[in-house]
Coordinates of C-alpha atoms and ligand atoms in Angstrom, one line a residue:
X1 CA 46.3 19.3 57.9
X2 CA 45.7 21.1 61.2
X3 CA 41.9 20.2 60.5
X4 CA 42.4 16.4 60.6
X5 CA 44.2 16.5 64.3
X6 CA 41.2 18.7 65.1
X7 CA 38.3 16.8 63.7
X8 CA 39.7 12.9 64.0
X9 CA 35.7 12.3 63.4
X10 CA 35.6 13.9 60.4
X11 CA 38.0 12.1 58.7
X12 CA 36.8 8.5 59.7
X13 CA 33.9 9.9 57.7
X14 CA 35.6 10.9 54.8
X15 CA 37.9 7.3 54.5
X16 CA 34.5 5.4 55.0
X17 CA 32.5 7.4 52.6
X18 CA 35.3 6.8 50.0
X19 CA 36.3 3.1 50.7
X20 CA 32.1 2.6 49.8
X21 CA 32.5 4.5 46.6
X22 CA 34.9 1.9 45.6
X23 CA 33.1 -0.9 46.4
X24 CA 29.9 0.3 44.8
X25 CA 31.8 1.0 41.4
X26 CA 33.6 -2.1 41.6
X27 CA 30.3 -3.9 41.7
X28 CA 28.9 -2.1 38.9
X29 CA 31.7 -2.2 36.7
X30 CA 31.6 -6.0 36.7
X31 CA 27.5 -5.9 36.2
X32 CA 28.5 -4.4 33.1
X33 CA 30.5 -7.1 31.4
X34 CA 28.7 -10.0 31.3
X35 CA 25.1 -11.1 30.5
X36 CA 23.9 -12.3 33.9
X37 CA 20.6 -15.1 33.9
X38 CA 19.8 -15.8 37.5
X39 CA 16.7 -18.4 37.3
X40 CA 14.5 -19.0 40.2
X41 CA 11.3 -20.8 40.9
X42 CA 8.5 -18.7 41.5
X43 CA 5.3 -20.6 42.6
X44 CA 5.7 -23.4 40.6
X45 CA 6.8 -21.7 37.1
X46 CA 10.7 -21.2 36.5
X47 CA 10.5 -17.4 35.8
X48 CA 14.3 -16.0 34.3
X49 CA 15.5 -13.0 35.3
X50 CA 18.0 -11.3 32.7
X51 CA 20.4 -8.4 32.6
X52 CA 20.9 -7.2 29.2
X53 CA 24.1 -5.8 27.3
X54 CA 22.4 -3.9 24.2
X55 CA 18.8 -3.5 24.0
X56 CA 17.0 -0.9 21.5
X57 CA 14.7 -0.8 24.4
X58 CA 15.8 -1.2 27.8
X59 CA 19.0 0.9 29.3
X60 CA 21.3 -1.1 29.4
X61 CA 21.7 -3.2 33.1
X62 CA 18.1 -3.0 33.7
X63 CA 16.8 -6.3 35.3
X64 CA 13.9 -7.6 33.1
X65 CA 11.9 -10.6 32.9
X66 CA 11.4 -12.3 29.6
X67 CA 7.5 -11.4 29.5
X68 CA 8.0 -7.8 29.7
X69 CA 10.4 -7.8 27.1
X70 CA 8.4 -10.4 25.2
X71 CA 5.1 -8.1 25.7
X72 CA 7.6 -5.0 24.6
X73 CA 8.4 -6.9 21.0
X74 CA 4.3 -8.2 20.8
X75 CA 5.9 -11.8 20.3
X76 CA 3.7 -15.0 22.0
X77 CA 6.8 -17.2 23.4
X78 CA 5.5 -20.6 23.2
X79 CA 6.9 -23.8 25.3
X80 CA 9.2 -26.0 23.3
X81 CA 7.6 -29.3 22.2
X82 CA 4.6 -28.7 23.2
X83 CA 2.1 -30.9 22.7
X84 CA -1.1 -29.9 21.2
X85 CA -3.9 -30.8 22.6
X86 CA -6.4 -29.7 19.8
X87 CA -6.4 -29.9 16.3
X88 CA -8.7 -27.3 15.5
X89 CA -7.0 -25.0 12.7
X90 CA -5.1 -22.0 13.0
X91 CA -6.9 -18.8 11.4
X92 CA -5.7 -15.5 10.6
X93 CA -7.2 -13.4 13.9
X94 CA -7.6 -9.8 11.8
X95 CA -8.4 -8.2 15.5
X96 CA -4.7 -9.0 16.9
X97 CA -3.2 -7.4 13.6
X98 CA -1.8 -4.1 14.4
X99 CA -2.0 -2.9 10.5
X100 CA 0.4 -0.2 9.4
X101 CA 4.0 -0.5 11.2
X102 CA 6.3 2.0 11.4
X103 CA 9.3 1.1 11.1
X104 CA 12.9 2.7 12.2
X105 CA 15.9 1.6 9.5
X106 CA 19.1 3.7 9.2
X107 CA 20.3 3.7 6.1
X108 CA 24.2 4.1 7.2
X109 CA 25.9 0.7 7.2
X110 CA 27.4 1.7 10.5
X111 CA 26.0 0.3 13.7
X112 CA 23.9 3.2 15.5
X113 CA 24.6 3.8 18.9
X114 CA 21.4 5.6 20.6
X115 CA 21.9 8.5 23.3
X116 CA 21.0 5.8 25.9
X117 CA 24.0 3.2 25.0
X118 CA 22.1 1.1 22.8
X119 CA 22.7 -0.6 19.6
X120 CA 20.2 -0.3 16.2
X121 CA 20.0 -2.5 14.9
X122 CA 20.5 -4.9 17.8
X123 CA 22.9 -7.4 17.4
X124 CA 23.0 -10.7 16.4
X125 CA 23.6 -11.9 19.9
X126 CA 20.2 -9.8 21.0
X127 CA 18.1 -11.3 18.6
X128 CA 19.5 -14.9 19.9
X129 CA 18.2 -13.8 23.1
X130 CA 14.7 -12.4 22.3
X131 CA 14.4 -15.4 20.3
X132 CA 16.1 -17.9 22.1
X133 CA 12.4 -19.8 22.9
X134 CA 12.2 -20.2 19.3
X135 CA 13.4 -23.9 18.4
X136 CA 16.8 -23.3 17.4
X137 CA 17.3 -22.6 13.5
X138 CA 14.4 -20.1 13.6
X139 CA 11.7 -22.3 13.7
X140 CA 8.3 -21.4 14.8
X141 CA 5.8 -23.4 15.6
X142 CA 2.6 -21.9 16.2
X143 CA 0.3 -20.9 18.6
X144 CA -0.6 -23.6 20.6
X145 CA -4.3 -23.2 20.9
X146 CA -4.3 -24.3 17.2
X147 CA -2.5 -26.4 14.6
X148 CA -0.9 -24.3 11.4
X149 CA -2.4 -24.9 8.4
X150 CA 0.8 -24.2 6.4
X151 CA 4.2 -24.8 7.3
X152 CA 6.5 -21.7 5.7
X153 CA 10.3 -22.2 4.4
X154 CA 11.4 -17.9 4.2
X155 CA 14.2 -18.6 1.8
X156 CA 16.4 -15.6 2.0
X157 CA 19.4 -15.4 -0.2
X158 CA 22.7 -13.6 1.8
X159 CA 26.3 -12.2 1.4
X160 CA 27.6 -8.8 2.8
X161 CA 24.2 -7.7 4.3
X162 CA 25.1 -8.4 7.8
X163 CA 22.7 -5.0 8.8
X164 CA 20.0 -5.8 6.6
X165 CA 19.7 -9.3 8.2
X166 CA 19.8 -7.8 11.4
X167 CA 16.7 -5.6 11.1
X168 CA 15.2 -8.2 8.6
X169 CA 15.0 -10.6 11.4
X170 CA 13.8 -7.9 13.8
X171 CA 10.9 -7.1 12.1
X172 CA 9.8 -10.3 10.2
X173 CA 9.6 -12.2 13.5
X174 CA 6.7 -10.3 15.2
X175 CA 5.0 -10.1 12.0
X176 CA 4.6 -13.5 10.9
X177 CA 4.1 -14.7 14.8
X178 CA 0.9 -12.1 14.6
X179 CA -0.7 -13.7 11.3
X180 CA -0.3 -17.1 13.4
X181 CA 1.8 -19.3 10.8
X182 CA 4.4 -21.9 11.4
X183 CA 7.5 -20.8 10.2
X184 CA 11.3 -21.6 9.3
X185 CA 13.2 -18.7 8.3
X186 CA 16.5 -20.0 6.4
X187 CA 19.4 -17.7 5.0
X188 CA 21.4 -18.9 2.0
X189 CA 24.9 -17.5 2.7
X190 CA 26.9 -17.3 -0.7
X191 CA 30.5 -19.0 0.4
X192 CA 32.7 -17.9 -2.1
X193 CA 34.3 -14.7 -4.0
X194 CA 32.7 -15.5 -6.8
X195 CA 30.2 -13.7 -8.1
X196 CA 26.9 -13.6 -6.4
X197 CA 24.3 -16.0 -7.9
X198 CA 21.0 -15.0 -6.3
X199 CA 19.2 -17.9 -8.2
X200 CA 21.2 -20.7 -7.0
X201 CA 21.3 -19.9 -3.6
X202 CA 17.7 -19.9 -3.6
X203 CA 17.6 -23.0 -5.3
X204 CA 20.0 -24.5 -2.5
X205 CA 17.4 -22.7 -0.3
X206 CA 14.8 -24.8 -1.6
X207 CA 16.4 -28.0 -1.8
X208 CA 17.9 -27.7 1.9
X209 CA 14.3 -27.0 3.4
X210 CA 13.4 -30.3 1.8
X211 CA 15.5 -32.3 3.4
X212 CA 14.5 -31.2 7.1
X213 CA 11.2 -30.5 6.9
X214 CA 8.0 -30.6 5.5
X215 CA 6.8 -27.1 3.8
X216 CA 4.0 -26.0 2.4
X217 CA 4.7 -22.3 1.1
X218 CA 8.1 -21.3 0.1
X219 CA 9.0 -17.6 0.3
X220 CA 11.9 -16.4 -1.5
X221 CA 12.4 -12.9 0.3
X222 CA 15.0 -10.3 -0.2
X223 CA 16.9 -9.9 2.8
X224 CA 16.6 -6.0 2.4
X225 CA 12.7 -5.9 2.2
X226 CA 11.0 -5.2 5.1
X227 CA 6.8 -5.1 5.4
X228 CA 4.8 -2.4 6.4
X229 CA 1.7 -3.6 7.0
X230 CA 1.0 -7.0 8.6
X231 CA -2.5 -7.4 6.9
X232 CA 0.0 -8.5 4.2
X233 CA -0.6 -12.1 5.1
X234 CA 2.0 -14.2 4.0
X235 CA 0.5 -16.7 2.2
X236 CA 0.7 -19.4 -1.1
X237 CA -2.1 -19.5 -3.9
X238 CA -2.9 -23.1 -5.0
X239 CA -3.6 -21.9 -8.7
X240 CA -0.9 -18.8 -9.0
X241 CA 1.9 -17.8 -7.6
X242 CA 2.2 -15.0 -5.2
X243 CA 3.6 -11.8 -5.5
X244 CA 2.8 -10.2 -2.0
X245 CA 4.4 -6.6 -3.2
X246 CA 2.6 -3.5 -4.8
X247 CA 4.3 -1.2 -3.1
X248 CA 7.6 -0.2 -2.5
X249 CA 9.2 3.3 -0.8
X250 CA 12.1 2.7 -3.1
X251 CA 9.7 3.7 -7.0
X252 CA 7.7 6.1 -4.8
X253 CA 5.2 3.7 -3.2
X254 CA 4.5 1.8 -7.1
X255 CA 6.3 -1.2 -8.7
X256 CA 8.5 -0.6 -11.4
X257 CA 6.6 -2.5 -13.9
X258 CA 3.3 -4.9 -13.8
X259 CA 5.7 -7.9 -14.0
X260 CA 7.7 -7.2 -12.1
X261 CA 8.3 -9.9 -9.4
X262 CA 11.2 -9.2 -7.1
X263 CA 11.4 -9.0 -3.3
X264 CA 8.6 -11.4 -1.6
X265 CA 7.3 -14.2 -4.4
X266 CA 5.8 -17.5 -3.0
X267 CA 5.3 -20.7 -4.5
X268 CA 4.2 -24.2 -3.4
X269 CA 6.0 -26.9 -3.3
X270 CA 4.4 -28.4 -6.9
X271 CA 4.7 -24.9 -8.5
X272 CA 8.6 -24.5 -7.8
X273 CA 9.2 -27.9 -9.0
X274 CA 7.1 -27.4 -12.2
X275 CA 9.2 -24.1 -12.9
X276 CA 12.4 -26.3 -12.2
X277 CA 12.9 -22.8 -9.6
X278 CA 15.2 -20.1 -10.7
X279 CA 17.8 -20.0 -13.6
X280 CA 21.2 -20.5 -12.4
X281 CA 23.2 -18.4 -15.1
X282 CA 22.5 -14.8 -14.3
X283 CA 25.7 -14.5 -12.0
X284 CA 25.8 -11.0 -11.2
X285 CA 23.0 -8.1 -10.4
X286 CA 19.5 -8.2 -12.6
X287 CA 17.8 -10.3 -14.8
X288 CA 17.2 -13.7 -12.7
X289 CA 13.8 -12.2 -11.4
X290 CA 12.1 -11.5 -15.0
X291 CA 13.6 -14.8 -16.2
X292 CA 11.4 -16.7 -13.3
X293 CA 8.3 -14.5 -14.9
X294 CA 8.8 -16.2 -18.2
X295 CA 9.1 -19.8 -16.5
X296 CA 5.9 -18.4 -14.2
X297 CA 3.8 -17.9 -17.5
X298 CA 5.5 -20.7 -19.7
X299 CA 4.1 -23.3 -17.2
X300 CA 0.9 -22.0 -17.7
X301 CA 0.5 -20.3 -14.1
X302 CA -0.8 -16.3 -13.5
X303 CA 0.5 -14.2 -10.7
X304 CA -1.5 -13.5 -7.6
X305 CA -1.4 -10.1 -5.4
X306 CA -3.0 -8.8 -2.6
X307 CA -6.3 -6.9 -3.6
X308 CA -6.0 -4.2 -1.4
X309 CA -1.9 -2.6 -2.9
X310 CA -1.6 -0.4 0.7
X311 CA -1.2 -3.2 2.4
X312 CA 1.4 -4.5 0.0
X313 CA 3.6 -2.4 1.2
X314 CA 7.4 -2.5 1.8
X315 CA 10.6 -0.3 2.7
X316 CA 13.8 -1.3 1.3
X317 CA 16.7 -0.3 3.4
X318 CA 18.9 2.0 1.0
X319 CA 21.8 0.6 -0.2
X320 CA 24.2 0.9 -2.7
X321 CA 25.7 -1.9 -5.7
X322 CA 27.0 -4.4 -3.7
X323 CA 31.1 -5.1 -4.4
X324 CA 31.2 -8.5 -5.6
X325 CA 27.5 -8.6 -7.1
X326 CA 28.1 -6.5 -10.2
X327 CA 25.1 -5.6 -13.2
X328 CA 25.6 -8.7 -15.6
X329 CA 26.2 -7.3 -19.3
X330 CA 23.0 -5.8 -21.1
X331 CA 23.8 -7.9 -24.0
X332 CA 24.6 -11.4 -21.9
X333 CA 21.1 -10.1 -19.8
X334 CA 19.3 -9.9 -23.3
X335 CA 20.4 -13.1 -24.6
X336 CA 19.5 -15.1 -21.1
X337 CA 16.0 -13.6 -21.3
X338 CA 15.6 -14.2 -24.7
X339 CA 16.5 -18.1 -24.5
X340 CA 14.5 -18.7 -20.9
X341 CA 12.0 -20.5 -21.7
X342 CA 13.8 -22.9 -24.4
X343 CA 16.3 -23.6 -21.1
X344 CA 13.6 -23.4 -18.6
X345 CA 13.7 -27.5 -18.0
X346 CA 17.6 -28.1 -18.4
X347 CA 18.4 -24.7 -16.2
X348 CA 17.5 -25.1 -12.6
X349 CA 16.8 -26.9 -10.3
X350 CA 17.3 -29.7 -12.0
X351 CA 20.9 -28.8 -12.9
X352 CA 22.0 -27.1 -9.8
X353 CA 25.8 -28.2 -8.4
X354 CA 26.4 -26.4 -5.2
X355 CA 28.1 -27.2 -2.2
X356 CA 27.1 -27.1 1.4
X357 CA 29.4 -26.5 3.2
X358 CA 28.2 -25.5 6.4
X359 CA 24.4 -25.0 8.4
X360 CA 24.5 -23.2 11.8
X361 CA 21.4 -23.0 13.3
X362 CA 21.1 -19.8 15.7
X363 CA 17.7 -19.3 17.7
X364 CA 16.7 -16.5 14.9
X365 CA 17.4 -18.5 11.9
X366 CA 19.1 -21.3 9.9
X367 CA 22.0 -20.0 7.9
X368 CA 23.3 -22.5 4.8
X369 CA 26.3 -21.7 3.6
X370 CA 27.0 -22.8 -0.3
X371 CA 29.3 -22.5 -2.1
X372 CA 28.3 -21.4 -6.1
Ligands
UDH1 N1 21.9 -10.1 -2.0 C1 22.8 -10.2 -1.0 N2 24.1 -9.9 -1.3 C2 24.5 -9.4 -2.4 C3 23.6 -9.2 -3.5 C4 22.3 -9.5 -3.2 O1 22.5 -10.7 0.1 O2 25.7 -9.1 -2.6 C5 20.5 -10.5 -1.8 C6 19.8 -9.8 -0.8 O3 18.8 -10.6 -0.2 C7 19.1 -8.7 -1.6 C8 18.7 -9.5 -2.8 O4 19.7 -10.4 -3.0 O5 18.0 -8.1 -0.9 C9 18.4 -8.6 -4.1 O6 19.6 -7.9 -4.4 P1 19.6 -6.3 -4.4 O7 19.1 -5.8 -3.1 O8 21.0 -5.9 -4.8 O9 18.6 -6.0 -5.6 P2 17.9 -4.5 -5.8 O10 17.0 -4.7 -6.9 O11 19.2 -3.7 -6.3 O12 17.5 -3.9 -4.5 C10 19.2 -2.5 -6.6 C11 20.6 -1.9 -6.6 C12 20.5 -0.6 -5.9 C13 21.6 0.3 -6.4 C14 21.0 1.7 -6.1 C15 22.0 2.7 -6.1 N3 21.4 3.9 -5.6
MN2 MN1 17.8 -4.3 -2.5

């Protein structure tokens, strides 16, 4: 102690250096917890300034504004309500396509924290904030140098794939922005124990689009699907359905079988309707998919595919049986298939009873629950 009587300097230093320290971790420490926005104007546009929690991207805390980050995720934020002022027709622009996209999925169905503190795949509450210019409900609605010339329903039917839908919505955002559609991306949330019954909830999928909107295309995508190349334009064929998948990582890059029809199908409005949509008996894993092939081909319409297969191309995060979707029984699966088509215009649609019991709309997408 005989130091500090010698060098009352010194230790002036020392408190002061210390009782900054403080401070400047105090500070810090509350930067941490919160999402801070701090808007200002900035000649004449409202720019937004953002600190971010967990970002794939950014560390954690660094100040960003929206363009950068949008630039980072290749998304064109528009304006809501916009007006239009031309009606000239929105085209695929091939040049703005990137092609091939590599994608990162984990196959654990534990959230991956990165080196650098983030989160993969981001949140739920990220992607409401990189998509928060969106209208609300996931609703895109084009570039606005042009007018869509078809409005998309993505029908996606949902239970227990919480991480699926969080790098499905990721990745399918960007992409369809790029091939310039207007979009409404809506999850069919299955509200009960029961069973899962992928066919009614894409019928409820389908019936719910009707009644907010005006589509042109529906798109009944598997949640767990995810493209790899965006020359894969998502698109309906007047005269056949679509079938936008040749290739998937999960049968080596091939499709299982010529008919086969699962993961990304899209029908018009008129096509669905004259299938009467999907069965609603197969309650449990397999089945429902080749049944809508025989309802495809019993209504007299062929199936479409890209021409080029390696841009149909798609991973499909790993996973395993899901709990409470079990294989239906060969001999129930054998039965349904062989009676489809005689119960093609009494099962569907047509028949569906399903309750709604709930529609949140976050800034990625709509989710409907139902109940079965
Ligand atoms: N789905 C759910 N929750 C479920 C079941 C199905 O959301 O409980 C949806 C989801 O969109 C999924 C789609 O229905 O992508 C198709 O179901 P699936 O992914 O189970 O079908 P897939 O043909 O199943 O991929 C293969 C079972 C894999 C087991 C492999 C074990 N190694
Ligand atoms: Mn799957």
């Amino acid at each position: 102690m005989n130091w500090m009587r010698a060098n009352p300097q010194m230790l002036l230093i020392v408190v002061m250096m210390s009782g900054s320290f403080i401070i400047l971790a105090h500070f810090s420490l509350f930067r941490n917890k919160v999402i801070q926005r701090f808007m200002h104007a900035s000649r004449g546009n409202i720019q937004k300034q953002v600190v971010i929690e967990e970002s794939p991207y950014i560390k954690r805390n660094k100040i960003m504004n929206r363009e950068s980050l949008a630039r980072i995720l290749r998304l064109n934020f528009e304006q809501k309500n916009e007006t239009k002022p031309t009606s000239r027709k929105c085209h695929v622009a091939y040049a703005k396509l990137k092609g091939y996209i590599s994608l990162h999925l984990m196959t654990e169905e534990t959230n991956q924290t990165t080196s650098s503190g983030l989160t993969w795949p981001p949140t739920l509450k990220y992607l409401d904030f990189i998509y928060k210019d969106l209208e609300h409900g996931g609703v895109y609605k084009g570039p606005k140098e042009c007018k869509c010339a078809t409005n998309f329903a993505i029908i996606v039917p949902f239970r227990d794939r919480e991480q699926h839908l969080r790098f499905f919505l990721f990745y399918i955002h960007p992409l369809l922005q790029r091939q310039r559609t207007c979009y409404t991306i809506i999850v069919v949330e299955q509200d009960d124990d029961k069973t899962f019954n992928k066919g009614k909830m894409m019928n409820s999928g389908f019936l719910y689009a009707n009644s907010i909107g005006d589509f042109d295309c529906y798109i009944f995508h598997d949640v767990d699907m995810i493209a790899e190349n965006d020359r894969n334009i998502y698109q309906c064929k007047e005269k056949k359905v679509a079938h936008l998948v040749w290739q998937m990582d999960k049968y080596d890059y091939e499709i299982p079988y010529y008919d086969y029809i699962g993961g990304v199908l899209a029908f018009t409005k008129e096509q669905f309707i004259t299938v009467n949509g999907f069965s609603t008996m197969y309650e449990g894993w397999g089945g429902e998919d080749d049944d809508m092939m025989k309802r495809i081909w019993a209504k007299g319409y062929e199936l479409w595919r890209p021409r080029k297969k390696n841009i149909a191309r798609f991973k499909m995060i790993h996973h395993n049986h899901d709990k409470r979707n079990p294989r239906i029984d060969d001999y129930l699966m054998q039965d349904l298939l062989f009676s489809a088509i005689s119960r093609q215009d009494s099962d569907g649609l047509n028949s569906l009873h399903t309750v709604r019991t709930d529609v949140i709309k976050y800034p990625s997408h709509t989710r409907v629950k139902v109940r079965s």
